[in-house]
Amino acid sequence: DTGVSQNPRHKITKRGQNVTFRCDPISEHNRLYWYRQTLGQGPEFLTYFQNEAQLEKSRLLSDRFSAERPKGSFSTLEIQRTEQGDSAMYLCASSFPPIRTGNPSSYNEQFFGPGTRLTVL
Amino acid sequence: GNSVTQMEGPVTLSEEAFLTINCTYTATGYPSLFWYVQYPGEGLQLLLKATKADDKGSNKGFEATYRKETTSFHLEKGSVQVSDSAVYFCARVNTGGFKTIFGAGTRLFVKA
């Protein structure tokens, strides 16, 4: 399977514990994105990487959240001192960077993984 | 700011009925527009996209036209099937951007 993979698929933890999720993007993609999706809502952007550089972080990403992509391949998202409000589906996506052509609306599709569902008790 | 608004669900239809799911976006810049679908227990899949005004995206019998004058990107299908039951998300990305902004999603149930 050459799609985006995420592990674990499900994580149940107690409040105050630390958790770490992993994302393996499509191998040719140099952009990697993290989103969070709560029940009944669309995904919300958290952060993204181009290669190993983290280029943007949402204000949703509190100090308890940290994301890394040390070698420009897989990425990890760590949540420290989890709170019940952190319960959500965490989605990873990857893409090529936008191609600059004569059309300023050029865009490369983001391919999403199956997500990691976090439940904080 | 940048936002996407889509009709609330759930939408319940009988098989072979006509489907419309409305989506509007704020007119900031010249975004690319998308519809994603999420089947039960699966990740998001891109259904179709349109990158400029008057473009029509189409896939698997679904269509949506980028309407700049009404800032809309409504999803349509002429004859739905039970297998189309899923949650549909309208989304935008600004020119040269990286962040996808999603609507809240519309759940579709299709009855046999």
Coordinates of C-alpha atoms in Angstrom, one line a residue:
Chain A
D1 CA 0.0 0.0 0.0
T2 CA 1.6 3.3 -1.1
G3 CA -0.9 5.6 0.6
V4 CA -0.5 7.7 3.8
S5 CA -0.4 5.5 6.9
Q6 CA -0.9 6.5 10.5
N7 CA -0.3 4.6 13.7
P8 CA -1.9 3.8 16.0
R9 CA -5.4 3.9 14.6
H10 CA -6.9 4.2 18.0
K11 CA -5.5 5.4 21.3
I12 CA -7.2 5.6 24.7
T13 CA -5.3 7.3 27.5
K14 CA -5.9 8.8 30.9
R15 CA -5.9 12.6 31.4
G16 CA -2.4 13.8 32.1
Q17 CA -0.6 11.2 30.1
N18 CA 1.6 11.9 27.1
V19 CA 0.8 10.3 23.7
T20 CA 2.6 10.2 20.4
F21 CA 1.2 9.5 17.0
R22 CA 3.1 8.7 13.8
C23 CA 2.5 9.5 10.2
D24 CA 4.2 8.0 7.2
P25 CA 3.5 10.1 4.1
I26 CA 3.6 9.0 0.5
S27 CA 7.3 8.6 -0.2
E28 CA 7.6 11.1 -3.1
H29 CA 5.8 13.9 -1.2
N30 CA 7.8 16.5 0.6
R31 CA 4.9 18.3 2.3
L32 CA 3.2 16.8 5.3
Y33 CA 0.2 18.2 7.2
W34 CA -1.5 17.5 10.5
Y35 CA -5.2 18.2 11.0
R36 CA -7.6 17.6 13.9
Q37 CA -11.2 16.6 13.4
T38 CA -13.7 16.7 16.3
L39 CA -17.1 15.0 16.1
G40 CA -19.5 16.6 13.7
Q41 CA -16.9 19.1 12.4
G42 CA -14.6 19.3 9.5
P43 CA -10.8 18.9 9.9
E44 CA -8.9 21.9 11.2
F45 CA -5.4 22.7 10.2
L46 CA -2.7 22.2 12.9
T47 CA 0.7 22.4 11.2
Y48 CA 2.7 21.5 8.1
F49 CA 6.2 20.6 7.1
Q50 CA 8.1 21.1 3.9
N51 CA 10.8 18.4 4.1
E52 CA 12.0 18.6 7.7
A53 CA 11.1 22.3 8.2
Q54 CA 8.0 23.1 10.1
L55 CA 6.7 26.2 8.3
E56 CA 3.4 27.0 9.9
K57 CA 1.6 26.3 13.1
S58 CA -2.0 27.0 13.9
R59 CA -3.0 28.8 17.1
L60 CA -4.9 25.6 17.9
L61 CA -1.5 24.0 18.6
S62 CA -0.9 24.8 22.2
D63 CA 2.4 24.4 24.0
R64 CA 1.4 20.9 24.9
F65 CA 1.6 19.9 21.3
S66 CA 4.8 19.3 19.4
A67 CA 5.3 17.9 15.9
E68 CA 8.5 16.8 14.3
R69 CA 9.7 15.5 11.0
P70 CA 13.4 14.9 11.7
K71 CA 14.5 13.4 8.4
G72 CA 11.9 14.8 6.1
S73 CA 10.1 11.5 5.9
F74 CA 7.8 10.3 8.7
S75 CA 6.4 12.7 11.3
T76 CA 5.4 12.4 14.9
L77 CA 2.8 14.5 16.8
E78 CA 3.1 14.4 20.6
I79 CA 0.6 15.7 23.0
Q80 CA 1.8 16.2 26.6
R81 CA -0.4 16.2 29.7
T82 CA -3.5 15.2 27.7
E83 CA -6.8 16.8 28.5
Q84 CA -10.3 15.5 27.7
G85 CA -10.7 18.3 25.1
D86 CA -7.9 16.7 23.1
S87 CA -10.1 13.8 22.2
A88 CA -10.5 13.9 18.5
M89 CA -9.4 12.3 15.2
Y90 CA -5.9 13.4 14.2
L91 CA -5.4 13.3 10.5
C92 CA -2.2 13.4 8.5
A93 CA -1.9 14.3 4.8
S94 CA 0.9 14.7 2.3
S95 CA 1.4 16.4 -1.0
F96 CA 3.9 17.7 -3.5
P97 CA 4.4 21.5 -3.1
P98 CA 2.2 23.6 -5.5
I99 CA 3.5 23.7 -9.0
R100 CA 4.0 27.2 -10.2
T101 CA 2.6 27.5 -13.7
G102 CA 1.0 30.3 -15.7
N103 CA -2.2 29.6 -13.7
P104 CA -1.9 31.1 -10.3
S105 CA -4.5 28.6 -8.9
S106 CA -2.3 25.6 -9.4
Y107 CA -2.6 23.2 -6.5
N108 CA -1.4 19.7 -5.6
E109 CA -3.9 17.4 -4.0
Q110 CA -3.4 16.5 -0.3
F111 CA -3.7 12.7 0.3
F112 CA -5.1 11.9 3.7
G113 CA -4.3 9.0 6.0
P114 CA -7.0 7.0 7.9
G115 CA -6.4 9.1 11.1
T116 CA -5.6 8.3 14.7
R117 CA -8.6 8.5 17.0
L118 CA -7.6 9.7 20.5
T119 CA -9.9 9.3 23.5
V120 CA -8.8 10.9 26.7
L121 CA -10.6 9.6 29.8
Chain B
G1 CA -11.5 35.7 6.7
N2 CA -11.4 32.4 4.8
S3 CA -14.3 30.1 5.5
V4 CA -16.5 27.5 3.9
T5 CA -20.2 26.9 4.8
Q6 CA -22.1 23.9 3.7
M7 CA -25.7 22.7 4.4
E8 CA -26.3 20.9 7.6
G9 CA -27.2 17.2 7.5
P10 CA -28.1 14.6 7.7
V11 CA -29.6 14.3 4.2
T12 CA -31.6 11.2 3.6
L13 CA -32.5 10.1 0.1
S14 CA -33.9 7.1 -1.6
E15 CA -31.8 5.3 -4.1
E16 CA -31.8 7.0 -7.6
A17 CA -32.9 10.3 -6.2
F18 CA -31.2 13.6 -7.2
L19 CA -28.6 15.0 -4.7
T20 CA -27.6 18.6 -4.1
I21 CA -25.4 19.6 -1.2
N22 CA -24.9 23.3 -1.0
C23 CA -21.5 24.9 -0.3
T24 CA -20.5 28.6 -0.3
Y25 CA -17.2 30.2 0.5
T26 CA -16.0 33.6 1.5
A27 CA -14.7 35.6 -1.5
T28 CA -11.1 36.1 -0.3
G29 CA -8.6 35.8 -3.1
Y30 CA -8.9 33.1 -5.7
P31 CA -9.2 29.8 -3.9
S32 CA -9.2 26.3 -5.3
L33 CA -12.3 24.4 -4.3
F34 CA -12.7 20.8 -3.4
W35 CA -15.2 18.2 -2.3
Y36 CA -13.9 15.4 -0.1
V37 CA -15.8 12.2 0.9
Q38 CA -15.3 10.2 4.1
Y39 CA -16.8 6.7 4.1
P40 CA -17.5 5.1 7.4
G41 CA -14.3 4.0 9.1
E42 CA -12.1 5.4 6.4
G43 CA -10.0 8.5 5.7
L44 CA -10.8 11.5 3.6
Q45 CA -10.7 11.0 -0.1
L46 CA -10.7 13.8 -2.7
L47 CA -13.9 13.5 -4.7
L48 CA -13.4 16.4 -7.2
K49 CA -11.9 19.8 -7.5
A50 CA -12.0 23.1 -9.5
T51 CA -9.2 25.5 -9.5
K52 CA -10.7 28.6 -11.2
A53 CA -14.1 30.3 -11.9
D54 CA -16.5 28.4 -14.2
D55 CA -14.4 25.2 -13.9
K56 CA -16.5 22.0 -13.4
G57 CA -15.1 19.2 -11.3
S58 CA -16.6 15.7 -11.9
N59 CA -16.0 12.2 -10.6
K60 CA -18.1 9.1 -10.1
G61 CA -21.2 10.8 -11.3
F62 CA -20.7 13.8 -8.9
E63 CA -20.3 17.3 -10.3
A64 CA -19.7 20.8 -8.9
T65 CA -19.2 24.1 -10.7
Y66 CA -17.0 26.9 -9.4
R67 CA -19.4 29.9 -9.4
K68 CA -17.5 33.1 -8.6
E69 CA -20.6 35.3 -8.9
T70 CA -22.5 33.4 -6.2
T71 CA -19.3 32.2 -4.3
S72 CA -20.7 28.7 -4.5
F73 CA -19.5 25.2 -5.3
H74 CA -22.6 23.0 -4.9
L75 CA -22.2 19.2 -5.2
E76 CA -24.7 17.4 -7.4
K77 CA -25.4 13.8 -8.5
G78 CA -28.3 12.8 -10.7
S79 CA -28.9 9.4 -9.2
V80 CA -27.5 8.4 -5.8
Q81 CA -26.7 4.8 -4.7
V82 CA -26.7 3.2 -1.3
S83 CA -22.9 3.1 -1.6
D84 CA -22.8 6.9 -1.7
S85 CA -23.7 7.1 1.9
A86 CA -20.9 9.0 3.6
V87 CA -19.9 12.4 4.9
Y88 CA -19.1 15.0 2.3
F89 CA -16.8 18.0 3.0
C90 CA -16.5 21.1 1.0
A91 CA -13.1 22.7 1.2
R92 CA -10.9 25.5 -0.1
V93 CA -7.2 26.3 -0.5
N94 CA -6.0 29.8 -1.3
T95 CA -3.7 30.4 -4.2
G96 CA -0.2 29.1 -3.5
G97 CA -1.5 28.0 -0.1
F98 CA -1.0 25.0 2.0
K99 CA -3.8 25.1 4.5
T100 CA -7.1 23.3 3.5
I101 CA -10.1 24.9 5.2
F102 CA -13.0 22.6 5.5
G103 CA -16.7 23.0 6.0
A104 CA -18.4 21.1 8.8
G105 CA -19.5 18.2 6.6
T106 CA -22.8 16.9 5.4
R107 CA -23.8 13.3 6.2
L108 CA -25.7 11.6 3.4
F109 CA -27.8 8.5 4.0
V110 CA -29.2 6.7 0.9
K111 CA -31.9 4.1 1.5
A112 CA -32.5 1.2 -0.8

